[in-house]
Amino acid sequence: PEQLMTGKMAGLVCLGMTQILVWTSFLLVGFLIIRTNVPELSLIVPPFDMVALGVAWFVPYYIIYACFMAIVGLSVTEVSEGQQAAGIFSLLAAIPFWFMLLLITAPDSTVAVALSLIPFTSPFSILIRYGLTTIPPWQMVMSWLLLAGTAVFTIFLVGQVMRLGMLRYGQRLTVRQILGGLRSS
């Protein structure tokens, strides 16, 4: 089950990244076409460092999010239960927007640093802070390592949930059962 789910997650992530690449390509081509016709747009230089930073943080975040959606799908028996659980993960992704004023007015505050280190909030928090202040290198490295480590853990976790789900076919898995299954592995 672990290899099956790891392969499935890898395929889904590659499919999602391909879709994003296609959309981005169309946007880039459209921008280049418009740029040739509007001379003022030639003054705009894209912040390539911020784009690279966004990609570096987005890929592991996308893996985490995809794995948690798979875990929700594997652990529920009804669609309505899955929608409720998936809503929680959507709320986690929105936390930086709740603190947007603080991130903009005090990008070096303790809360801003904490949001940059928490894997569910780090991609958006890091990008906002990067555009406003100089982030210490240790925070950047720690944030990315925590994010990548969480991505690796969620890939492992989805395999374990698949294994548990196969043993309890037709029954809903609880968080306690999932955590108990992790301890016994």
mmCIF file of C-alpha atoms in Angstrom:
data_model
loop_
_atom_site.group_PDB
_atom_site.id
_atom_site.type_symbol
_atom_site.label_atom_id
_atom_site.label_comp_id
_atom_site.label_asym_id
_atom_site.label_seq_id
_atom_site.Cartn_x
_atom_site.Cartn_y
_atom_site.Cartn_z
ATOM 1 C CA PRO A 1 0.000 0.000 0.000
ATOM 2 C CA GLU A 2 2.838 2.412 0.764
ATOM 3 C CA GLN A 3 4.384 2.001 -2.696
ATOM 4 C CA LEU A 4 0.988 2.160 -4.365
ATOM 5 C CA MET A 5 0.039 5.422 -2.652
ATOM 6 C CA THR A 6 3.514 6.916 -3.105
ATOM 7 C CA GLY A 7 3.301 6.211 -6.830
ATOM 8 C CA LYS A 8 -0.233 7.541 -7.004
ATOM 9 C CA MET A 9 0.737 10.724 -5.172
ATOM 10 C CA ALA A 10 3.787 11.184 -7.420
ATOM 11 C CA GLY A 11 1.582 10.813 -10.488
ATOM 12 C CA LEU A 12 -1.022 13.251 -9.166
ATOM 13 C CA VAL A 13 1.627 15.801 -8.222
ATOM 14 C CA CYS A 14 3.254 15.540 -11.666
ATOM 15 C CA LEU A 15 -0.166 15.917 -13.305
ATOM 16 C CA GLY A 16 -0.940 18.994 -11.220
ATOM 17 C CA MET A 17 2.470 20.522 -11.935
ATOM 18 C CA THR A 18 1.988 19.882 -15.674
ATOM 19 C CA GLN A 19 -1.355 21.653 -15.543
ATOM 20 C CA ILE A 20 0.190 24.619 -13.740
ATOM 21 C CA LEU A 21 3.064 24.694 -16.245
ATOM 22 C CA VAL A 22 0.604 24.817 -19.152
ATOM 23 C CA TRP A 23 -1.378 27.665 -17.541
ATOM 24 C CA THR A 24 1.812 29.562 -16.763
ATOM 25 C CA SER A 25 3.059 29.092 -20.330
ATOM 26 C CA PHE A 26 -0.153 30.543 -21.738
ATOM 27 C CA LEU A 27 0.059 33.495 -19.351
ATOM 28 C CA LEU A 28 3.693 34.110 -20.268
ATOM 29 C CA VAL A 29 3.004 33.962 -24.006
ATOM 30 C CA GLY A 30 0.032 36.298 -23.567
ATOM 31 C CA PHE A 31 2.136 38.718 -21.537
ATOM 32 C CA LEU A 32 4.892 38.678 -24.167
ATOM 33 C CA ILE A 33 2.399 39.349 -26.964
ATOM 34 C CA ILE A 34 0.821 42.231 -25.047
ATOM 35 C CA ARG A 35 4.267 43.535 -24.074
ATOM 36 C CA THR A 36 5.265 43.939 -27.750
ATOM 37 C CA ASN A 37 2.175 46.085 -28.371
ATOM 38 C CA VAL A 38 2.285 48.189 -25.187
ATOM 39 C CA PRO A 39 5.669 49.930 -24.808
ATOM 40 C CA GLU A 40 5.115 50.792 -21.117
ATOM 41 C CA LEU A 41 5.061 47.088 -20.251
ATOM 42 C CA SER A 42 8.649 46.692 -21.439
ATOM 43 C CA LEU A 43 9.698 48.565 -18.276
ATOM 44 C CA ILE A 44 8.325 45.761 -16.092
ATOM 45 C CA VAL A 45 11.008 43.306 -15.042
ATOM 46 C CA PRO A 46 9.676 40.189 -13.326
ATOM 47 C CA PRO A 47 11.239 39.476 -9.914
ATOM 48 C CA PHE A 48 12.863 36.175 -10.857
ATOM 49 C CA ASP A 49 14.193 35.632 -7.342
ATOM 50 C CA MET A 50 10.670 35.823 -5.933
ATOM 51 C CA VAL A 51 9.365 33.490 -8.645
ATOM 52 C CA ALA A 52 12.089 30.953 -7.798
ATOM 53 C CA LEU A 53 11.282 31.295 -4.101
ATOM 54 C CA GLY A 54 7.588 30.780 -4.783
ATOM 55 C CA VAL A 55 8.257 27.630 -6.799
ATOM 56 C CA ALA A 56 10.655 26.257 -4.164
ATOM 57 C CA TRP A 57 8.015 26.657 -1.448
ATOM 58 C CA PHE A 58 4.992 25.783 -3.574
ATOM 59 C CA VAL A 59 6.109 22.311 -4.705
ATOM 60 C CA PRO A 60 6.479 20.774 -1.214
ATOM 61 C CA TYR A 61 3.348 22.609 -0.067
ATOM 62 C CA TYR A 62 1.427 21.172 -3.002
ATOM 63 C CA ILE A 63 2.641 17.683 -2.048
ATOM 64 C CA ILE A 64 1.505 18.197 1.559
ATOM 65 C CA TYR A 65 -1.890 19.451 0.496
ATOM 66 C CA ALA A 66 -2.380 16.629 -2.041
ATOM 67 C CA CYS A 67 -1.379 14.016 0.538
ATOM 68 C CA PHE A 68 -3.753 15.386 3.141
ATOM 69 C CA MET A 69 -6.597 15.406 0.621
ATOM 70 C CA ALA A 70 -5.767 11.754 -0.171
ATOM 71 C CA ILE A 71 -5.731 10.955 3.552
ATOM 72 C CA VAL A 72 -9.148 12.534 3.927
ATOM 73 C CA GLY A 73 -10.438 10.500 0.984
ATOM 74 C CA LEU A 74 -9.007 7.291 2.413
ATOM 75 C CA SER A 75 -10.298 7.802 5.937
ATOM 76 C CA VAL A 76 -13.966 8.693 5.346
ATOM 77 C CA THR A 77 -16.900 6.696 4.032
ATOM 78 C CA GLU A 78 -19.219 9.563 3.047
ATOM 79 C CA VAL A 79 -18.568 12.461 0.713
ATOM 80 C CA SER A 80 -19.998 14.969 3.204
ATOM 81 C CA GLU A 81 -17.488 13.832 5.856
ATOM 82 C CA GLY A 82 -14.667 14.324 3.378
ATOM 83 C CA GLN A 83 -15.850 17.813 2.469
ATOM 84 C CA GLN A 84 -15.905 18.835 6.121
ATOM 85 C CA ALA A 85 -12.407 17.484 6.756
ATOM 86 C CA ALA A 86 -11.061 19.046 3.555
ATOM 87 C CA GLY A 87 -12.471 22.382 4.693
ATOM 88 C CA ILE A 88 -10.175 22.298 7.715
ATOM 89 C CA PHE A 89 -7.107 22.087 5.483
ATOM 90 C CA SER A 90 -8.407 24.965 3.383
ATOM 91 C CA LEU A 91 -8.742 27.032 6.554
ATOM 92 C CA LEU A 92 -5.133 26.210 7.480
ATOM 93 C CA ALA A 93 -3.988 27.552 4.127
ATOM 94 C CA ALA A 94 -5.908 30.792 4.741
ATOM 95 C CA ILE A 95 -4.268 31.609 8.100
ATOM 96 C CA PRO A 96 -1.626 33.954 6.586
ATOM 97 C CA PHE A 97 -4.410 36.025 5.043
ATOM 98 C CA TRP A 98 -5.963 36.494 8.498
ATOM 99 C CA PHE A 99 -2.644 37.952 9.637
ATOM 100 C CA MET A 100 -2.009 39.934 6.451
ATOM 101 C CA LEU A 101 -2.020 43.324 8.192
ATOM 102 C CA LEU A 102 0.518 42.097 10.736
ATOM 103 C CA LEU A 103 2.682 40.486 8.041
ATOM 104 C CA ILE A 104 2.738 43.734 6.073
ATOM 105 C CA THR A 105 3.213 46.169 8.971
ATOM 106 C CA ALA A 106 5.612 44.022 11.039
ATOM 107 C CA PRO A 107 7.232 41.418 8.756
ATOM 108 C CA ASP A 108 9.960 40.680 11.335
ATOM 109 C CA SER A 109 7.594 40.164 14.284
ATOM 110 C CA THR A 110 7.487 36.922 16.247
ATOM 111 C CA VAL A 111 4.121 36.008 14.746
ATOM 112 C CA ALA A 112 5.399 36.615 11.203
ATOM 113 C CA VAL A 113 8.469 34.470 11.854
ATOM 114 C CA ALA A 114 6.314 31.722 13.380
ATOM 115 C CA LEU A 115 3.956 31.772 10.384
ATOM 116 C CA SER A 116 7.024 31.465 8.143
ATOM 117 C CA LEU A 117 8.169 28.340 9.959
ATOM 118 C CA ILE A 118 4.838 26.484 10.220
ATOM 119 C CA PRO A 119 4.575 24.258 7.118
ATOM 120 C CA PHE A 120 0.879 24.981 6.457
ATOM 121 C CA THR A 121 1.421 28.745 6.471
ATOM 122 C CA SER A 122 5.035 29.145 5.373
ATOM 123 C CA PRO A 123 4.662 29.480 1.570
ATOM 124 C CA PHE A 124 2.430 32.535 1.689
ATOM 125 C CA SER A 125 4.093 34.034 4.759
ATOM 126 C CA ILE A 126 7.606 33.707 3.325
ATOM 127 C CA LEU A 127 6.571 35.302 0.031
ATOM 128 C CA ILE A 128 4.890 38.225 1.771
ATOM 129 C CA ARG A 129 7.855 38.770 4.105
ATOM 130 C CA TYR A 130 10.406 38.344 1.281
ATOM 131 C CA GLY A 131 8.809 41.189 -0.623
ATOM 132 C CA LEU A 132 8.912 43.496 2.389
ATOM 133 C CA THR A 133 12.057 42.754 4.395
ATOM 134 C CA THR A 134 15.324 40.868 4.408
ATOM 135 C CA ILE A 135 14.694 37.443 5.876
ATOM 136 C CA PRO A 136 17.653 35.949 7.754
ATOM 137 C CA PRO A 137 19.111 32.949 5.888
ATOM 138 C CA TRP A 138 18.544 30.610 8.844
ATOM 139 C CA GLN A 139 14.802 31.349 8.727
ATOM 140 C CA MET A 140 14.666 30.638 4.997
ATOM 141 C CA VAL A 141 16.561 27.358 5.371
ATOM 142 C CA MET A 142 14.609 26.263 8.453
ATOM 143 C CA SER A 143 11.285 27.128 6.818
ATOM 144 C CA TRP A 144 12.060 25.151 3.678
ATOM 145 C CA LEU A 145 13.481 22.174 5.589
ATOM 146 C CA LEU A 146 10.391 22.004 7.799
ATOM 147 C CA LEU A 147 8.181 22.242 4.723
ATOM 148 C CA ALA A 148 10.108 19.570 2.791
ATOM 149 C CA GLY A 149 10.294 17.308 5.852
ATOM 150 C CA THR A 150 6.546 17.603 6.319
ATOM 151 C CA ALA A 151 6.044 16.743 2.639
ATOM 152 C CA VAL A 152 8.134 13.581 3.039
ATOM 153 C CA PHE A 153 6.255 12.666 6.216
ATOM 154 C CA THR A 154 2.842 13.144 4.579
ATOM 155 C CA ILE A 155 3.869 10.866 1.706
ATOM 156 C CA PHE A 156 4.738 8.224 4.322
ATOM 157 C CA LEU A 157 1.514 8.968 6.215
ATOM 158 C CA VAL A 158 -0.737 8.514 3.184
ATOM 159 C CA GLY A 159 0.766 5.062 2.626
ATOM 160 C CA GLN A 160 0.107 4.121 6.239
ATOM 161 C CA VAL A 161 -3.478 5.357 6.047
ATOM 162 C CA MET A 162 -3.958 3.325 2.866
ATOM 163 C CA ARG A 163 -2.703 0.219 4.683
ATOM 164 C CA LEU A 164 -5.044 0.870 7.620
ATOM 165 C CA GLY A 165 -7.937 1.652 5.299
ATOM 166 C CA MET A 166 -7.506 -1.661 3.499
ATOM 167 C CA LEU A 167 -7.835 -3.451 6.826
ATOM 168 C CA ARG A 168 -11.008 -1.552 7.762
ATOM 169 C CA TYR A 169 -12.823 -1.489 4.432
ATOM 170 C CA GLY A 170 -16.140 0.346 4.657
ATOM 171 C CA GLN A 171 -15.374 1.786 8.094
ATOM 172 C CA ARG A 172 -14.355 5.344 8.803
ATOM 173 C CA LEU A 173 -10.833 5.819 10.186
ATOM 174 C CA THR A 174 -10.447 8.106 13.169
ATOM 175 C CA VAL A 175 -7.386 10.195 13.987
ATOM 176 C CA ARG A 176 -6.793 7.938 17.004
ATOM 177 C CA GLN A 177 -6.752 4.847 14.760
ATOM 178 C CA ILE A 178 -4.372 6.517 12.304
ATOM 179 C CA LEU A 179 -1.986 7.573 15.074
ATOM 180 C CA GLY A 180 -2.251 4.124 16.670
ATOM 181 C CA GLY A 181 -1.438 2.537 13.315
ATOM 182 C CA LEU A 182 1.642 4.758 13.004
ATOM 183 C CA ARG A 183 2.917 3.672 16.399
ATOM 184 C CA SER A 184 2.539 -0.002 15.549
ATOM 185 C CA SER A 185 4.454 0.368 12.242
#
